[in-house]
Short mmCIF file of C-alpha atoms in Angstrom, two decimals:
data_model
loop_
_atom_site.label_atom_id
_atom_site.label_comp_id
_atom_site.label_asym_id
_atom_site.label_seq_id
_atom_site.Cartn_x
_atom_site.Cartn_y
_atom_site.Cartn_z
CA MET B 26 0.00 0.00 0.00
CA SER B 27 1.53 3.30 -1.12
CA THR B 28 1.76 6.25 1.23
CA ASP B 29 -0.21 9.38 0.35
CA PRO B 30 2.31 11.95 -0.97
CA PHE B 31 0.89 14.55 1.40
CA VAL B 32 1.63 12.33 4.38
CA ALA B 33 5.10 11.52 3.04
CA HIS B 34 5.97 15.21 2.63
CA ARG B 35 4.07 16.69 5.57
CA SER B 36 7.18 17.42 7.62
CA LEU B 37 8.73 19.28 4.67
CA LEU B 38 5.52 21.23 4.08
CA PHE B 39 5.32 22.30 7.70
CA THR B 40 8.96 23.44 7.67
CA VAL B 41 8.41 25.50 4.51
CA ALA B 42 5.34 27.15 6.03
CA TYR B 43 7.02 27.72 9.40
CA GLU B 44 10.12 29.32 7.89
CA MET B 45 7.92 31.59 5.79
CA LEU B 46 5.61 32.57 8.65
CA GLY B 47 7.64 32.28 11.86
CA SER B 48 4.58 30.84 13.58
CA ALA B 49 3.90 27.18 14.33
CA ALA B 50 0.17 27.80 14.69
CA ASP B 51 -0.09 29.62 11.37
CA ALA B 52 2.11 27.00 9.69
CA GLU B 53 -0.23 24.24 10.89
CA ASP B 54 -3.21 26.17 9.54
CA VAL B 55 -1.52 26.55 6.16
CA VAL B 56 -0.65 22.85 6.02
CA GLN B 57 -4.24 21.96 6.88
CA GLU B 58 -5.60 24.30 4.20
CA SER B 59 -3.19 22.77 1.70
CA TRP B 60 -4.36 19.26 2.62
CA LEU B 61 -7.96 20.25 1.93
CA ARG B 62 -6.95 21.52 -1.50
CA TRP B 63 -4.90 18.37 -2.15
CA ALA B 64 -7.89 16.20 -1.27
CA GLU B 65 -9.88 17.81 -4.08
CA VAL B 66 -7.21 17.22 -6.74
CA ASP B 67 -7.20 14.35 -9.22
CA GLN B 68 -3.79 13.06 -8.12
CA SER B 69 -3.35 11.03 -11.30
CA THR B 70 -2.88 14.32 -13.16
CA VAL B 71 -0.06 15.51 -10.86
CA ARG B 72 3.36 14.68 -12.31
CA ASP B 73 5.47 15.78 -9.32
CA ALA B 74 3.51 15.58 -6.07
CA ARG B 75 6.30 17.10 -3.95
CA ALA B 76 6.65 20.16 -6.18
CA TYR B 77 2.87 20.54 -6.40
CA LEU B 78 2.44 20.40 -2.62
CA VAL B 79 5.31 22.81 -1.93
CA ARG B 80 3.79 25.20 -4.48
CA THR B 81 0.39 24.96 -2.79
CA VAL B 82 1.83 25.54 0.68
CA THR B 83 3.90 28.47 -0.58
CA ARG B 84 0.88 30.18 -2.10
CA GLN B 85 -1.19 29.66 1.04
CA ALA B 86 1.68 30.91 3.22
CA LEU B 87 2.11 34.01 1.05
CA ASN B 88 -1.57 34.84 1.46
CA ARG B 89 -1.28 34.34 5.22
CA LEU B 90 1.96 36.35 5.39
CA ARG B 91 0.39 39.38 3.72
CA THR B 92 -2.46 39.28 6.22
CA LEU B 93 -0.04 38.91 9.14
CA ALA B 94 2.07 41.83 7.88
CA ARG B 95 -0.84 44.20 8.45
CA ARG B 96 -1.47 42.71 11.89
CA ARG B 97 2.17 43.02 12.90
CA GLU B 98 2.17 46.73 12.10
CA GLU B 99 -0.15 47.13 15.10
CA TYR B 100 1.77 44.72 17.35
CA VAL B 101 2.76 46.06 20.78
CA GLY B 102 6.54 46.11 21.23
CA GLU B 103 9.02 43.86 19.42
CA TRP B 104 7.78 40.91 17.35
CA LEU B 105 9.68 37.62 17.61
CA PRO B 106 9.00 34.29 15.87
CA GLU B 107 6.95 31.67 17.66
CA PRO B 108 9.43 29.16 19.17
CA LEU B 109 9.35 25.53 18.19
CA LEU B 110 10.45 22.57 20.32
CA THR B 111 13.03 20.49 18.47
CA THR B 112 15.43 17.69 19.31
CA ARG B 113 19.20 17.77 19.72
CA ASP B 114 19.78 15.96 16.44
CA VAL B 115 18.40 18.94 14.49
CA ALA B 116 21.59 20.80 15.47
CA GLU B 117 23.63 18.17 13.63
CA ASP B 118 22.16 19.41 10.34
CA VAL B 119 23.94 22.79 10.40
CA GLU B 120 22.02 24.35 7.51
CA LEU B 121 18.62 23.28 8.85
CA ALA B 122 19.49 24.39 12.39
CA GLU B 123 20.50 27.84 11.14
CA SER B 124 17.45 28.21 8.93
CA VAL B 125 15.02 27.56 11.82
CA SER B 126 17.01 29.47 14.44
CA ILE B 127 15.27 32.37 16.14
CA ALA B 128 18.09 34.65 14.98
CA MET B 129 17.59 33.71 11.32
CA LEU B 130 13.78 33.80 11.48
CA THR B 131 14.05 37.28 12.98
CA VAL B 132 16.21 38.37 10.04
CA LEU B 133 13.69 36.89 7.59
CA GLU B 134 11.04 39.15 9.12
CA SER B 135 12.79 42.10 7.43
CA LEU B 136 12.09 40.68 3.94
CA THR B 137 8.97 41.27 1.90
CA PRO B 138 6.60 38.26 1.66
CA THR B 139 7.77 37.39 -1.87
CA GLU B 140 11.46 37.84 -0.98
CA ARG B 141 11.00 35.57 2.01
CA ALA B 142 9.28 32.88 -0.05
CA VAL B 143 12.00 32.96 -2.71
CA PHE B 144 14.80 32.93 -0.15
CA VAL B 145 13.35 30.01 1.82
CA LEU B 146 12.61 27.89 -1.24
CA ARG B 147 15.94 28.56 -2.95
CA GLU B 148 18.48 28.95 -0.14
CA VAL B 149 17.02 26.46 2.34
CA PHE B 150 15.37 23.86 0.13
CA ASP B 151 17.34 24.40 -3.12
CA ALA B 152 14.18 24.50 -5.24
CA PRO B 153 14.68 25.17 -8.99
CA TYR B 154 13.94 28.72 -10.12
CA ASP B 155 11.16 27.63 -12.47
CA GLU B 156 9.33 25.88 -9.61
CA ILE B 157 9.73 28.92 -7.36
CA ALA B 158 8.49 31.17 -10.17
CA GLU B 159 5.32 29.13 -10.51
CA ALA B 160 4.79 29.16 -6.74
CA VAL B 161 5.12 32.95 -6.33
CA GLY B 162 3.59 34.00 -9.64
CA LYS B 163 6.72 35.58 -11.12
CA SER B 164 8.96 34.85 -14.10
CA PRO B 165 12.12 32.80 -13.50
CA ALA B 166 14.21 35.88 -14.39
CA ALA B 167 12.35 38.00 -11.83
CA VAL B 168 12.75 35.27 -9.22
CA ARG B 169 16.51 35.23 -9.78
CA GLN B 170 16.65 38.98 -9.17
CA ILE B 171 14.44 38.72 -6.09
CA GLY B 172 16.57 35.87 -4.78
CA HIS B 173 19.79 37.82 -5.29
CA ARG B 174 18.35 40.84 -3.47
CA ALA B 175 17.00 38.73 -0.60
CA ARG B 176 20.28 36.81 -0.25
CA ASN B 177 22.30 40.03 -0.01
CA HIS B 178 19.84 41.43 2.53
CA VAL B 179 20.05 38.33 4.72
CA GLU B 180 23.83 38.00 4.43
CA ALA B 181 24.25 41.54 5.76
CA ARG B 182 22.17 40.73 8.85
CA ARG B 183 22.60 37.02 9.63
CA PRO B 184 24.90 35.75 12.43
CA ARG B 185 28.49 36.00 11.19
CA THR B 186 29.96 32.78 12.54
CA GLN B 187 28.81 29.20 12.85
CA VAL B 188 29.05 27.79 16.35
CA SER B 189 29.39 24.13 17.30
CA THR B 190 26.71 22.50 19.40
CA THR B 191 29.23 21.95 22.19
CA GLU B 192 30.20 25.62 22.29
CA GLN B 193 26.56 26.68 22.23
CA GLU B 194 25.77 24.39 25.16
CA GLN B 195 28.77 25.63 27.16
CA VAL B 196 27.76 29.26 26.72
CA VAL B 197 24.15 28.49 27.65
CA ASP B 198 25.31 26.70 30.81
CA ARG B 199 27.49 29.67 31.82
CA PHE B 200 24.63 32.04 31.13
CA LEU B 201 22.22 29.94 33.18
CA ALA B 202 24.60 29.79 36.17
CA ALA B 203 25.16 33.56 36.07
CA LEU B 204 21.44 34.25 35.73
CA GLU B 205 20.46 32.05 38.68
CA THR B 206 23.05 33.62 40.99
CA GLY B 207 22.61 37.18 39.76
CA ASP B 208 26.39 37.46 39.37
CA LEU B 209 26.86 40.75 37.51
CA GLN B 210 30.47 40.10 36.48
CA ALA B 211 29.71 36.54 35.34
CA LEU B 212 26.86 37.88 33.20
CA MET B 213 29.13 40.46 31.61
CA ASP B 214 31.84 37.85 31.01
CA VAL B 215 29.47 35.61 29.02
CA MET B 216 28.12 38.44 26.85
CA ALA B 217 29.67 40.36 23.99
CA PRO B 218 30.15 44.11 24.65
CA ASP B 219 27.50 44.95 22.03
CA VAL B 220 24.98 42.31 23.10
CA VAL B 221 21.35 43.10 22.40
CA VAL B 222 18.22 41.79 24.12
CA ILE B 223 14.94 41.64 22.21
CA ALA B 224 11.87 40.72 24.25
CA ASP B 225 8.39 39.90 22.97
CA GLY B 226 5.49 40.25 25.38
CA GLY B 227 2.91 41.24 22.79
CA GLY B 228 1.38 43.76 25.17
CA VAL B 229 0.21 40.83 27.30
CA ALA B 230 3.29 39.84 29.31
CA LYS B 231 5.74 42.34 30.78
CA ALA B 232 8.63 42.96 28.39
CA ALA B 233 10.83 45.78 27.15
CA LEU B 234 9.15 47.52 24.22
CA ARG B 235 12.48 48.28 22.54
CA PRO B 236 15.78 46.37 22.26
CA VAL B 237 18.20 46.75 25.20
CA ARG B 238 21.82 47.12 24.08
CA GLY B 239 25.26 46.83 25.67
CA ASP B 240 26.68 44.31 28.16
CA THR B 241 26.60 46.69 31.14
CA LEU B 242 22.94 47.61 30.78
CA VAL B 243 21.87 44.07 29.89
CA ALA B 244 23.82 42.54 32.78
CA LYS B 245 22.28 44.97 35.28
CA LEU B 246 18.84 44.09 33.94
CA LEU B 247 19.37 40.31 34.10
CA ALA B 248 21.11 40.40 37.49
CA GLN B 249 17.72 41.28 39.00
CA PHE B 250 16.11 38.06 37.79
CA ALA B 251 16.87 35.88 40.83
CA ARG B 252 15.45 38.52 43.19
CA ARG B 253 12.37 39.31 41.12
CA ALA B 254 11.46 35.69 40.33
CA PRO B 255 12.62 33.68 43.37
CA ASP B 256 10.23 30.79 42.68
CA ALA B 257 11.03 30.43 38.99
CA ARG B 258 12.28 27.11 37.70
CA VAL B 259 14.97 27.49 35.04
CA GLY B 260 16.20 24.73 32.79
CA VAL B 261 17.40 24.08 29.25
CA ARG B 262 15.39 22.68 26.36
CA TRP B 263 16.09 22.37 22.66
CA VAL B 264 14.23 25.09 20.80
CA ASN B 265 14.60 25.88 17.09
CA GLY B 266 17.65 23.66 16.75
CA ALA B 267 19.62 25.04 19.71
CA PRO B 268 19.69 24.90 23.53
CA ALA B 269 17.52 27.62 25.08
CA LEU B 270 16.57 28.67 28.58
CA TRP B 271 13.15 27.46 29.66
CA ILE B 272 11.78 29.52 32.55
CA GLU B 273 8.60 28.55 34.39
CA ASP B 274 7.47 31.19 36.88
CA PRO B 275 4.25 30.82 38.90
CA VAL B 276 3.79 34.59 38.66
CA GLY B 277 5.28 35.55 35.31
CA GLY B 278 4.36 32.41 33.37
CA LEU B 279 6.52 30.71 30.74
CA THR B 280 9.48 32.45 29.11
CA VAL B 281 11.68 30.92 26.43
CA VAL B 282 15.08 32.54 25.96
CA SER B 283 17.03 31.81 22.80
CA ILE B 284 20.56 33.09 22.31
CA ALA B 285 22.96 33.67 19.44
CA VAL B 286 26.65 33.04 20.10
CA ALA B 287 29.68 34.57 18.40
CA GLY B 288 33.29 34.29 19.50
CA GLY B 289 32.36 32.29 22.61
CA ARG B 290 30.03 35.00 23.90
CA ILE B 291 26.35 35.86 23.62
CA SER B 292 25.68 38.39 20.87
CA GLN B 293 21.88 38.31 20.90
CA ILE B 294 19.24 37.31 23.45
CA PHE B 295 15.66 36.67 22.35
CA ALA B 296 13.17 36.49 25.22
CA MET B 297 9.78 35.20 24.15
CA ARG B 298 7.11 35.94 26.75
CA ASN B 299 3.86 36.40 24.83
CA PRO B 300 1.62 33.62 26.23
CA GLU B 301 -0.32 33.42 22.97
CA LYS B 302 2.87 32.43 21.13
CA LEU B 303 3.90 29.98 23.86
CA ALA B 304 0.52 28.26 24.26
CA HIS B 305 1.46 25.37 21.94
CA LEU B 306 4.66 24.77 23.93
CA ALA B 307 2.72 24.74 27.18
CA GLU B 308 0.39 22.14 25.70
CA GLU B 309 3.25 19.98 24.37
CA THR B 310 5.03 19.96 27.72
CA GLY B 311 1.97 19.63 29.93
CA LEU B 312 2.12 23.13 31.42
CA ALA B 313 -1.36 23.91 30.13
CA ARG B 314 -2.94 21.12 32.17
#
């Protein structure tokens, strides 16, 4: 008995949608919508089911992305991607781990919907230009130009160095120890001088409305954590292909903290606090019960 092509490629389709949208919930909706469309198709007329399904998901994601763009213009504070629980083995695929990292997804937010679709399909999934052109409704020549522009844009903003899983884990462990003790010097030692913190509370959870920059200011801010959240439980979980801090506070709720590392120090800290974006994680881990 042959497997339905949609079932065989579902993981790929979700990843395409998630990397285009930065939201697990929206990606699931897009995949579901695409399945409904697939169910109505005479599959005997489809020559390449994988290409057809990716094209369908891309079109649905583009429609969703344009709607979300208007909504995000009214978003309170900084907008960060919705985190996704992953496993440690995702980090072994360096290209996949980078493409789903919070740092990279945040960079992709600065692209237009079409640029993002072209970049994801070409740079992450190596789709042929003619297939991408059909998916986004452009000519292959136009797609090449869009891809070149998007690639240059991302290259200028993406993390500069690749970090091994071991180094990432070591930095996270040092950061966790310094955070739990409130050791100001230890916090400064683990962060780059130009470190930046971006927090997303969505106007629901308490969070800085603008990025906080510089190791001195950031360290002073984080050194207060142990005193302000004495009952919080802090651990490490794999999120978006990298170890991240997982903070459960009976007062402040769930916070997921992803970091970017460069030169053995933290260059970026992404604190996701919006409970609406973390609801699926709470359900997966049993916190919602």
